[in-house]
mmCIF file of C-alpha atoms and ligand atoms in Angstrom:
data_model
loop_
_atom_site.group_PDB
_atom_site.id
_atom_site.type_symbol
_atom_site.label_atom_id
_atom_site.label_comp_id
_atom_site.label_asym_id
_atom_site.label_seq_id
_atom_site.Cartn_x
_atom_site.Cartn_y
_atom_site.Cartn_z
ATOM 1 C CA UNK A 113 50.138 111.621 163.551
ATOM 2 C CA UNK A 114 50.290 114.284 160.849
ATOM 3 C CA UNK A 115 50.393 113.871 157.056
ATOM 4 C CA UNK A 116 53.200 115.946 155.589
ATOM 5 C CA UNK A 117 54.203 116.509 151.971
ATOM 6 C CA UNK A 118 57.767 115.219 151.808
ATOM 7 C CA UNK A 119 58.201 114.962 148.021
ATOM 8 C CA UNK A 120 56.881 116.857 145.038
ATOM 9 C CA UNK A 121 57.419 116.579 141.290
ATOM 10 C CA UNK A 122 55.960 117.565 137.945
ATOM 11 C CA UNK A 123 56.268 116.800 134.263
ATOM 12 C CA UNK A 124 54.823 118.403 131.158
ATOM 13 C CA UNK A 125 55.313 117.383 127.523
ATOM 14 C CA UNK A 126 57.916 119.404 125.637
ATOM 15 C CA UNK A 127 55.617 120.401 122.761
ATOM 16 C CA UNK A 128 54.001 123.810 123.255
ATOM 17 C CA UNK A 129 50.783 124.928 121.533
ATOM 18 C CA UNK A 130 50.483 128.721 121.600
ATOM 19 C CA UNK A 131 47.422 130.894 121.084
ATOM 20 C CA UNK A 132 48.934 131.893 117.732
ATOM 21 C CA UNK A 133 48.979 128.186 116.765
ATOM 22 C CA UNK A 134 45.304 127.921 117.729
ATOM 23 C CA UNK A 135 44.459 130.981 115.614
ATOM 24 C CA UNK A 136 45.484 128.833 112.638
ATOM 25 C CA UNK A 137 43.240 125.917 113.698
ATOM 26 C CA UNK A 138 39.957 127.529 114.852
ATOM 27 C CA UNK A 139 38.242 130.932 114.626
ATOM 28 C CA UNK A 140 39.780 132.484 117.747
ATOM 29 C CA UNK A 141 42.343 135.097 118.710
ATOM 30 C CA UNK A 142 45.131 135.514 121.208
ATOM 31 C CA UNK A 143 43.272 138.579 122.501
ATOM 32 C CA UNK A 144 40.049 136.573 123.160
ATOM 33 C CA UNK A 145 41.850 133.684 124.851
ATOM 34 C CA UNK A 146 44.045 135.861 127.073
ATOM 35 C CA UNK A 147 41.279 138.252 128.084
ATOM 36 C CA UNK A 148 38.668 135.498 128.742
ATOM 37 C CA UNK A 149 40.929 132.834 130.275
ATOM 38 C CA UNK A 150 44.440 134.144 131.038
ATOM 39 C CA UNK A 151 45.967 131.306 128.935
ATOM 40 C CA UNK A 152 48.831 132.022 126.500
ATOM 41 C CA UNK A 153 50.109 128.523 125.784
ATOM 42 C CA UNK A 154 49.725 124.916 126.865
ATOM 43 C CA UNK A 155 51.853 121.733 126.635
ATOM 44 C CA UNK A 156 50.568 118.945 124.415
ATOM 45 C CA UNK A 157 51.609 115.278 124.597
ATOM 46 C CA UNK A 158 53.423 113.680 121.679
ATOM 47 C CA UNK A 159 51.678 110.700 120.030
ATOM 48 C CA UNK A 160 53.868 108.302 122.021
ATOM 49 C CA UNK A 161 53.282 110.059 125.362
ATOM 50 C CA UNK A 162 50.427 108.968 127.617
ATOM 51 C CA UNK A 163 49.270 109.578 131.189
ATOM 52 C CA UNK A 164 51.745 107.014 132.573
ATOM 53 C CA UNK A 165 54.713 108.617 130.737
ATOM 54 C CA UNK A 166 54.086 111.936 132.478
ATOM 55 C CA UNK A 167 53.042 110.411 135.797
ATOM 56 C CA UNK A 168 56.221 108.301 136.038
ATOM 57 C CA UNK A 169 58.469 111.337 135.448
ATOM 58 C CA UNK A 170 56.655 113.379 138.098
ATOM 59 C CA UNK A 171 56.744 110.455 140.534
ATOM 60 C CA UNK A 172 60.501 109.932 140.131
ATOM 61 C CA UNK A 173 61.107 113.584 140.900
ATOM 62 C CA UNK A 174 58.892 113.389 143.985
ATOM 63 C CA UNK A 175 60.700 110.252 145.256
ATOM 64 C CA UNK A 176 64.061 111.938 144.796
ATOM 65 C CA UNK A 177 62.978 115.035 146.706
ATOM 66 C CA UNK A 178 61.560 112.892 149.514
ATOM 67 C CA UNK A 179 64.787 110.851 149.529
ATOM 68 C CA UNK A 180 62.735 107.663 149.355
ATOM 69 C CA UNK A 181 63.103 104.429 147.411
ATOM 70 C CA UNK A 182 60.116 103.166 145.380
ATOM 71 C CA UNK A 183 59.941 100.254 147.790
ATOM 72 C CA UNK A 184 59.282 102.723 150.620
ATOM 73 C CA UNK A 185 55.891 103.542 149.092
ATOM 74 C CA UNK A 186 52.864 101.950 150.780
ATOM 75 C CA UNK A 187 50.316 103.083 148.207
ATOM 76 C CA UNK A 188 50.078 104.779 144.820
ATOM 77 C CA UNK A 189 46.968 106.786 143.931
ATOM 78 C CA UNK A 190 46.607 108.249 140.458
ATOM 79 C CA UNK A 191 43.850 110.800 139.809
ATOM 80 C CA UNK A 192 43.014 111.005 136.107
ATOM 81 C CA UNK A 193 40.204 110.899 133.536
ATOM 82 C CA UNK A 194 42.666 110.144 130.748
ATOM 83 C CA UNK A 195 44.503 107.063 131.997
ATOM 84 C CA UNK A 196 46.445 104.921 129.552
ATOM 85 C CA UNK A 197 43.621 102.368 129.435
ATOM 86 C CA UNK A 198 40.074 102.062 130.771
ATOM 87 C CA UNK A 199 41.711 99.304 132.813
ATOM 88 C CA UNK A 200 44.135 98.417 134.290
ATOM 89 C CA UNK A 201 44.736 101.472 136.418
ATOM 90 C CA UNK A 202 47.481 103.851 135.331
ATOM 91 C CA UNK A 203 48.700 103.627 138.968
ATOM 92 C CA UNK A 204 49.627 99.971 138.292
ATOM 93 C CA UNK A 205 51.728 101.009 135.285
ATOM 94 C CA UNK A 206 53.447 103.633 137.441
ATOM 95 C CA UNK A 207 54.048 101.073 140.201
ATOM 96 C CA UNK A 208 55.746 98.686 137.800
ATOM 97 C CA UNK A 209 57.865 101.399 136.139
ATOM 98 C CA UNK A 210 59.072 102.728 139.478
ATOM 99 C CA UNK A 211 59.795 99.265 140.877
ATOM 100 C CA UNK A 212 57.404 99.726 143.804
ATOM 101 C CA UNK A 213 55.515 96.811 145.353
ATOM 102 C CA UNK A 214 52.536 98.487 147.021
ATOM 103 C CA UNK A 215 48.797 98.653 146.267
ATOM 104 C CA UNK A 216 48.045 100.988 143.353
ATOM 105 C CA UNK A 217 44.770 102.303 142.017
ATOM 106 C CA UNK A 218 43.208 105.170 140.077
ATOM 107 C CA UNK A 219 40.512 107.552 141.233
ATOM 108 C CA UNK A 220 38.383 109.862 139.135
ATOM 109 C CA UNK A 221 37.033 113.220 140.277
ATOM 110 C CA UNK A 222 38.096 115.179 137.174
ATOM 111 C CA UNK A 223 39.894 118.423 138.071
ATOM 112 C CA UNK A 224 39.298 117.774 141.791
ATOM 113 C CA UNK A 225 40.950 114.346 141.547
ATOM 114 C CA UNK A 226 44.288 115.247 143.113
ATOM 115 C CA UNK A 227 42.543 116.867 146.108
ATOM 116 C CA UNK A 228 40.419 113.722 146.549
ATOM 117 C CA UNK A 229 43.597 111.618 146.342
ATOM 118 C CA UNK A 230 45.396 113.766 148.904
ATOM 119 C CA UNK A 231 42.498 113.396 151.349
ATOM 120 C CA UNK A 232 42.614 109.605 150.879
ATOM 121 C CA UNK A 233 46.360 109.636 151.483
ATOM 122 C CA UNK A 234 45.800 111.749 154.605
ATOM 123 C CA UNK A 235 43.333 109.165 155.948
ATOM 124 C CA UNK A 236 45.692 106.232 155.383
ATOM 125 C CA UNK A 237 48.659 108.067 156.862
ATOM 126 C CA UNK A 238 46.984 109.584 159.926
ATOM 127 C CA UNK A 239 45.281 106.273 160.759
ATOM 128 C CA UNK A 240 48.695 104.634 160.882
ATOM 129 C CA UNK A 241 47.906 102.349 157.939
ATOM 130 C CA UNK A 242 50.500 103.800 155.578
ATOM 131 C CA UNK A 243 53.815 105.581 156.030
ATOM 132 C CA UNK A 244 54.294 107.006 152.508
ATOM 133 C CA UNK A 245 51.590 107.495 149.866
ATOM 134 C CA UNK A 246 52.315 108.740 146.364
ATOM 135 C CA UNK A 247 49.480 110.858 144.947
ATOM 136 C CA UNK A 248 49.658 111.817 141.276
ATOM 137 C CA UNK A 249 47.338 114.054 139.299
ATOM 138 C CA UNK A 250 47.840 113.493 135.594
ATOM 139 C CA UNK A 251 45.900 114.373 132.506
ATOM 140 C CA UNK A 252 46.385 114.074 128.759
ATOM 141 C CA UNK A 253 43.222 115.930 127.837
ATOM 142 C CA UNK A 254 44.569 116.782 124.388
ATOM 143 C CA UNK A 255 43.715 113.200 123.366
ATOM 144 C CA UNK A 256 39.991 113.751 124.085
ATOM 145 C CA UNK A 257 39.769 117.421 123.068
ATOM 146 C CA UNK A 258 37.866 118.406 119.939
ATOM 147 C CA UNK A 259 40.370 120.565 118.047
ATOM 148 C CA UNK A 260 37.515 121.980 115.982
ATOM 149 C CA UNK A 261 35.592 123.250 119.027
ATOM 150 C CA UNK A 262 36.958 126.691 119.925
ATOM 151 C CA UNK A 263 35.027 126.750 123.191
ATOM 152 C CA UNK A 264 37.122 123.894 124.646
ATOM 153 C CA UNK A 265 40.295 123.443 122.596
ATOM 154 C CA UNK A 266 41.802 126.696 123.840
ATOM 155 C CA UNK A 267 41.405 125.735 127.500
ATOM 156 C CA UNK A 268 43.156 122.444 128.150
ATOM 157 C CA UNK A 269 46.735 121.242 128.403
ATOM 158 C CA UNK A 270 48.597 118.076 129.426
ATOM 159 C CA UNK A 271 50.771 117.437 132.437
ATOM 160 C CA UNK A 272 51.372 115.573 135.684
ATOM 161 C CA UNK A 273 52.069 116.604 139.256
ATOM 162 C CA UNK A 274 52.946 114.340 142.167
ATOM 163 C CA UNK A 275 53.209 114.576 145.918
ATOM 164 C CA UNK A 276 54.343 112.101 148.553
ATOM 165 C CA UNK A 277 52.336 112.245 151.738
ATOM 166 C CA UNK A 278 54.282 110.839 154.685
ATOM 167 C CA UNK A 279 53.524 110.167 158.317
ATOM 168 C CA UNK A 280 55.089 112.803 160.560
ATOM 169 C CA UNK A 281 54.980 113.687 164.225
ATOM 170 C CA UNK A 282 55.639 117.371 163.483
ATOM 171 C CA UNK A 283 52.598 119.627 163.444
ATOM 172 C CA UNK A 284 51.789 120.387 159.815
ATOM 173 C CA UNK A 285 50.808 118.841 156.538
ATOM 174 C CA UNK A 286 47.087 118.511 155.762
ATOM 175 C CA UNK A 287 45.356 120.217 158.663
ATOM 176 C CA UNK A 288 41.886 120.652 157.174
ATOM 177 C CA UNK A 289 39.995 119.460 154.125
ATOM 178 C CA UNK A 290 36.633 119.363 152.483
ATOM 179 C CA UNK A 291 35.278 117.340 149.578
ATOM 180 C CA UNK A 292 31.985 117.620 147.724
ATOM 181 C CA UNK A 293 30.036 116.420 144.732
ATOM 182 C CA UNK A 294 26.736 117.233 143.067
ATOM 183 C CA UNK A 295 25.958 114.665 140.398
ATOM 184 C CA UNK A 296 22.681 116.197 139.258
ATOM 185 C CA UNK A 297 24.100 117.820 136.132
ATOM 186 C CA UNK A 298 26.806 115.533 134.665
ATOM 187 C CA UNK A 299 26.170 116.882 131.160
ATOM 188 C CA UNK A 300 27.578 120.297 132.108
ATOM 189 C CA UNK A 301 31.033 118.832 131.617
ATOM 190 C CA UNK A 302 31.471 115.324 130.244
ATOM 191 C CA UNK A 303 32.625 113.032 127.506
ATOM 192 C CA UNK A 304 29.344 111.685 126.118
ATOM 193 C CA UNK A 305 30.743 108.588 124.337
ATOM 194 C CA UNK A 306 33.432 106.088 125.193
ATOM 195 C CA UNK A 307 31.935 104.674 128.409
ATOM 196 C CA UNK A 308 29.472 101.836 129.001
ATOM 197 C CA UNK A 309 26.429 104.047 128.378
ATOM 198 C CA UNK A 310 27.517 105.055 124.882
ATOM 199 C CA UNK A 311 30.364 102.775 123.763
ATOM 200 C CA UNK A 312 32.418 104.143 120.900
ATOM 201 C CA UNK A 313 30.862 103.706 117.467
ATOM 202 C CA UNK A 314 31.713 105.133 114.066
ATOM 203 C CA UNK A 315 28.640 107.342 114.420
ATOM 204 C CA UNK A 316 29.439 108.924 117.780
ATOM 205 C CA UNK A 317 33.049 109.419 116.802
ATOM 206 C CA UNK A 318 31.834 111.239 113.653
ATOM 207 C CA UNK A 319 29.496 113.452 115.732
ATOM 208 C CA UNK A 320 32.408 114.369 118.027
ATOM 209 C CA UNK A 321 30.703 112.786 121.078
ATOM 210 C CA UNK A 322 33.949 111.065 122.056
ATOM 211 C CA UNK A 323 35.411 114.481 122.941
ATOM 212 C CA UNK A 324 35.027 116.765 125.951
ATOM 213 C CA UNK A 325 31.664 118.456 125.904
ATOM 214 C CA UNK A 326 31.178 121.483 128.149
ATOM 215 C CA UNK A 327 28.611 124.140 129.037
ATOM 216 C CA UNK A 328 31.299 126.711 129.764
ATOM 217 C CA UNK A 329 29.245 129.461 131.362
ATOM 218 C CA UNK A 330 27.396 126.970 133.662
ATOM 219 C CA UNK A 331 30.711 125.530 134.855
ATOM 220 C CA UNK A 332 32.058 129.047 135.279
ATOM 221 C CA UNK A 333 29.133 130.038 137.547
ATOM 222 C CA UNK A 334 29.422 126.828 139.559
ATOM 223 C CA UNK A 335 33.183 127.400 140.035
ATOM 224 C CA UNK A 336 32.850 130.985 141.232
ATOM 225 C CA UNK A 337 30.051 129.933 143.634
ATOM 226 C CA UNK A 338 31.931 126.960 145.065
ATOM 227 C CA UNK A 339 35.622 127.768 145.363
ATOM 228 C CA UNK A 340 35.516 130.395 148.106
ATOM 229 C CA UNK A 341 33.093 128.408 150.265
ATOM 230 C CA UNK A 342 35.059 125.159 149.898
ATOM 231 C CA UNK A 343 38.310 126.899 150.804
ATOM 232 C CA UNK A 344 36.716 128.475 153.886
ATOM 233 C CA UNK A 345 35.324 125.089 155.003
ATOM 234 C CA UNK A 346 38.753 123.419 154.816
ATOM 235 C CA UNK A 347 40.387 126.343 156.603
ATOM 236 C CA UNK A 348 37.768 126.298 159.376
ATOM 237 C CA UNK A 349 38.541 122.627 160.047
ATOM 238 C CA UNK A 350 42.161 123.660 160.574
ATOM 239 C CA UNK A 351 41.056 126.548 162.841
ATOM 240 C CA UNK A 352 42.295 128.999 160.218
ATOM 241 C CA UNK A 353 40.744 131.727 158.116
ATOM 242 C CA UNK A 354 41.658 133.057 154.686
ATOM 243 C CA UNK A 355 43.681 135.805 156.381
ATOM 244 C CA UNK A 356 46.082 133.133 157.664
ATOM 245 C CA UNK A 357 46.917 131.877 154.147
ATOM 246 C CA UNK A 358 50.476 132.666 153.007
ATOM 247 C CA UNK A 359 49.897 131.279 149.519
ATOM 248 C CA UNK A 360 46.641 130.370 147.791
ATOM 249 C CA UNK A 361 47.136 127.677 145.114
ATOM 250 C CA UNK A 362 43.791 127.283 143.345
ATOM 251 C CA UNK A 363 42.859 125.057 140.409
ATOM 252 C CA UNK A 364 44.065 126.736 137.202
ATOM 253 C CA UNK A 365 40.993 126.658 134.970
ATOM 254 C CA UNK A 366 40.414 130.325 134.164
ATOM 255 C CA UNK A 367 42.155 133.429 135.487
ATOM 256 C CA UNK A 368 38.792 135.134 135.975
ATOM 257 C CA UNK A 369 37.632 132.257 138.196
ATOM 258 C CA UNK A 370 40.881 132.491 140.214
ATOM 259 C CA UNK A 371 40.412 136.249 140.590
ATOM 260 C CA UNK A 372 36.791 135.822 141.712
ATOM 261 C CA UNK A 373 37.799 133.244 144.338
ATOM 262 C CA UNK A 374 40.700 135.398 145.557
ATOM 263 C CA UNK A 375 38.420 138.418 145.849
ATOM 264 C CA UNK A 376 35.836 136.432 147.768
ATOM 265 C CA UNK A 377 38.613 135.280 150.181
ATOM 266 C CA UNK A 378 40.043 138.859 150.300
ATOM 267 C CA UNK A 379 43.462 137.628 149.214
ATOM 268 C CA UNK A 380 45.818 140.142 147.535
ATOM 269 C CA UNK A 381 47.442 139.074 144.220
ATOM 270 C CA UNK A 382 50.834 138.477 145.879
ATOM 271 C CA UNK A 383 49.256 135.663 147.926
ATOM 272 C CA UNK A 384 47.756 133.937 144.887
ATOM 273 C CA UNK A 385 49.732 131.505 142.717
ATOM 274 C CA UNK A 386 48.919 131.634 139.017
ATOM 275 C CA UNK A 387 50.656 129.730 136.188
ATOM 276 C CA UNK A 388 47.670 129.187 133.902
ATOM 277 C CA UNK A 389 49.305 131.341 131.220
ATOM 278 C CA UNK A 390 51.911 128.593 130.600
ATOM 279 C CA UNK A 391 49.877 125.397 130.980
ATOM 280 C CA UNK A 392 46.170 126.073 130.491
ATOM 281 C CA UNK A 393 43.863 123.806 132.467
ATOM 282 C CA UNK A 394 45.688 120.522 133.153
ATOM 283 C CA UNK A 395 42.747 119.290 135.268
ATOM 284 C CA UNK A 396 43.877 116.945 138.089
ATOM 285 C CA UNK A 397 47.520 117.937 137.469
ATOM 286 C CA UNK A 398 47.006 121.693 137.820
ATOM 287 C CA UNK A 399 47.365 122.113 141.590
ATOM 288 C CA UNK A 400 50.331 119.748 142.117
ATOM 289 C CA UNK A 401 52.128 121.388 139.158
ATOM 290 C CA UNK A 402 51.426 124.823 140.656
ATOM 291 C CA UNK A 403 52.631 123.603 144.060
ATOM 292 C CA UNK A 404 55.927 122.414 142.544
ATOM 293 C CA UNK A 405 56.493 125.713 140.787
ATOM 294 C CA UNK A 406 55.573 127.681 143.925
ATOM 295 C CA UNK A 407 58.215 125.737 145.901
ATOM 296 C CA UNK A 408 60.812 126.163 143.107
ATOM 297 C CA UNK A 409 60.143 129.916 143.047
ATOM 298 C CA UNK A 410 60.737 130.177 146.816
ATOM 299 C CA UNK A 411 57.121 131.087 147.521
ATOM 300 C CA UNK A 412 56.666 128.149 149.884
ATOM 301 C CA UNK A 413 58.846 127.796 152.973
ATOM 302 C CA UNK A 414 58.708 125.605 156.090
ATOM 303 C CA UNK A 415 55.809 126.941 158.144
ATOM 304 C CA UNK A 416 53.955 128.444 155.130
ATOM 305 C CA UNK A 417 50.208 128.020 155.337
ATOM 306 C CA UNK A 418 48.751 127.028 151.972
ATOM 307 C CA UNK A 419 45.201 126.866 150.685
ATOM 308 C CA UNK A 420 44.399 124.655 147.682
ATOM 309 C CA UNK A 421 40.940 124.455 146.117
ATOM 310 C CA UNK A 422 39.628 122.782 142.974
ATOM 311 C CA UNK A 423 36.379 122.147 141.144
ATOM 312 C CA UNK A 424 35.648 119.928 138.198
ATOM 313 C CA UNK A 425 33.388 117.633 136.269
ATOM 314 C CA UNK A 426 30.925 115.611 138.316
ATOM 315 C CA UNK A 427 30.401 118.294 139.445
ATOM 316 C CA UNK A 428 32.974 117.948 142.195
ATOM 317 C CA UNK A 429 34.924 120.243 144.474
ATOM 318 C CA UNK A 430 37.499 119.972 147.235
ATOM 319 C CA UNK A 431 39.953 122.001 149.281
ATOM 320 C CA UNK A 432 43.003 121.469 151.481
ATOM 321 C CA UNK A 433 44.409 123.668 154.246
ATOM 322 C CA UNK A 434 48.080 122.762 154.514
ATOM 323 C CA UNK A 435 51.095 123.767 156.512
ATOM 324 C CA UNK A 436 54.364 123.128 154.692
ATOM 325 C CA UNK A 437 57.031 121.391 156.736
ATOM 326 C CA UNK A 438 59.618 120.033 154.247
ATOM 327 C CA UNK A 439 63.000 121.732 153.706
ATOM 328 C CA UNK A 440 62.937 123.448 150.322
ATOM 329 C CA UNK A 441 66.639 124.134 149.525
HETATM 330 N N1 ACO B 749 37.561 132.304 120.628
HETATM 331 C C1 ACO B 749 36.709 133.271 120.262
HETATM 332 N N2 ACO B 749 35.438 133.305 120.641
HETATM 333 C C2 ACO B 749 34.987 132.315 121.422
HETATM 334 C C3 ACO B 749 35.827 131.257 121.838
HETATM 335 C C4 ACO B 749 37.157 131.282 121.408
HETATM 336 N N3 ACO B 749 38.027 130.333 121.764
HETATM 337 N N4 ACO B 749 35.107 130.419 122.615
HETATM 338 C C5 ACO B 749 33.865 130.922 122.693
HETATM 339 N N5 ACO B 749 33.795 132.072 121.965
HETATM 340 C C6 ACO B 749 32.659 132.939 121.768
HETATM 341 C C7 ACO B 749 31.328 132.228 121.962
HETATM 342 O O1 ACO B 749 30.930 131.560 120.787
HETATM 343 C C8 ACO B 749 30.421 133.409 122.284
HETATM 344 O O2 ACO B 749 30.055 134.033 121.082
HETATM 345 P P1 ACO B 749 28.563 134.585 120.862
HETATM 346 O O3 ACO B 749 28.382 135.634 121.939
HETATM 347 O O4 ACO B 749 28.604 135.113 119.493
HETATM 348 O O5 ACO B 749 27.683 133.400 121.063
HETATM 349 C C9 ACO B 749 31.332 134.366 123.044
HETATM 350 O O6 ACO B 749 32.671 133.963 122.736
HETATM 351 C C10 ACO B 749 31.158 134.310 124.541
HETATM 352 O O7 ACO B 749 31.102 132.961 124.942
HETATM 353 P P2 ACO B 749 30.932 132.555 126.426
HETATM 354 O O8 ACO B 749 30.889 131.070 126.537
HETATM 355 O O9 ACO B 749 29.824 133.347 127.061
HETATM 356 O O10 ACO B 749 32.326 133.112 127.013
HETATM 357 P P3 ACO B 749 32.787 133.152 128.492
HETATM 358 O O11 ACO B 749 33.204 134.508 128.835
HETATM 359 O O12 ACO B 749 31.823 132.422 129.416
HETATM 360 O O13 ACO B 749 34.099 132.252 128.457
HETATM 361 C C11 ACO B 749 34.868 130.061 128.931
HETATM 362 C C12 ACO B 749 34.021 130.915 128.021
HETATM 363 C C13 ACO B 749 36.302 130.517 128.868
HETATM 364 C C14 ACO B 749 34.753 128.598 128.471
HETATM 365 C C15 ACO B 749 34.341 130.192 130.386
HETATM 366 O O14 ACO B 749 32.938 130.010 130.411
HETATM 367 C C16 ACO B 749 34.983 129.217 131.329
HETATM 368 O O15 ACO B 749 36.148 129.281 131.612
HETATM 369 N N6 ACO B 749 34.192 128.302 131.943
HETATM 370 C C17 ACO B 749 34.698 127.342 132.864
HETATM 371 C C18 ACO B 749 35.290 126.188 132.114
HETATM 372 C C19 ACO B 749 36.116 125.305 132.986
HETATM 373 O O16 ACO B 749 36.757 125.756 133.903
HETATM 374 N N7 ACO B 749 36.107 124.008 132.643
HETATM 375 C C20 ACO B 749 36.946 123.086 133.255
HETATM 376 C C21 ACO B 749 36.376 122.573 134.531
HETATM 377 S S1 ACO B 749 37.449 121.512 135.253
HETATM 378 C C22 ACO B 749 37.433 119.917 134.627
HETATM 379 O O17 ACO B 749 36.924 119.052 135.308
HETATM 380 C C23 ACO B 749 38.071 119.595 133.320
#
């Protein structure tokens, strides 16, 4: 049994925050942001939009493309660090809104979350336990971003991407994967307050500890070290090499990181999908959003071999070697 992507969807908030807008908020410049990150604008949730709002929209699109009813779903997995509540899981809110009746739960591997979710879906589907699993990556990082910290506020955006992983007898889908984590340095990228170690207090809100805290250059070095190796591991499990990839869809965190990974894998720019200029880093949503846009732009066709790789807080990493099988017209 193979695990094929049969549905895909995305949703981003309508409000756009440009680099020019940020120039009015912090001491930065469009030139610095574009040259250091590749980002020109990002979408920011409205006060009444949350992770579930975006996740539900992306999920409905994915169901429609897969030509499935919500009741056809056997499981809903939502990867997020910015769920609507600490509990219950955002996946449960999505389940109710869709009218599905399957198990639903959240997982958390930061920017690698959607890859982790896809591997879980692959396990359930190829073991014969589930027929259709909805995997959503969604993030509303703007709600935990310090808008006075120029080192982080220029990087992140909000959005959701969804995929339906279905059992299939046709060769394709997820053919190889790898997952990893190294928890030795959580403070390189974390939200210090708001969990059980440092519950929210007036003091830690005032000291901005309830916002994303990041050692940017450490994360940058980790990402450039890890992405190429992780991608090669997943490809090797599928008996493929980087030369077989038709389209590389990496995590969209920084254009320079994407370029370093592409160079390491010897992939020319035309085989690399980049949309970071429009969305910034949407964390767990970045790869499924990129996948949707790649399909919409005709860059993914039945038979296309795709490589997806992500890294994130934890620190975590993961990669998928995929062969696309769904009709795209
Ligand atoms: N505008 C202008 N100047 C800035 C800005 C800004 N927005 N941000 C930082 N600077 C300054 C710094 O203060 C520093 O100034 P100094 O030399 O006077 O001290 C200078 O620019 C260089 O700073 P660096 O941090 O060395 O810049 P770098 O080239 O490393 O780029 C960046 C910083 C973009 C954050 C980069 O390190 C990066 O992308 N890291 C990876 C981050 C990432 O991907 N995080 C997400 C992980 S996924 C997840 O799980 C959410």
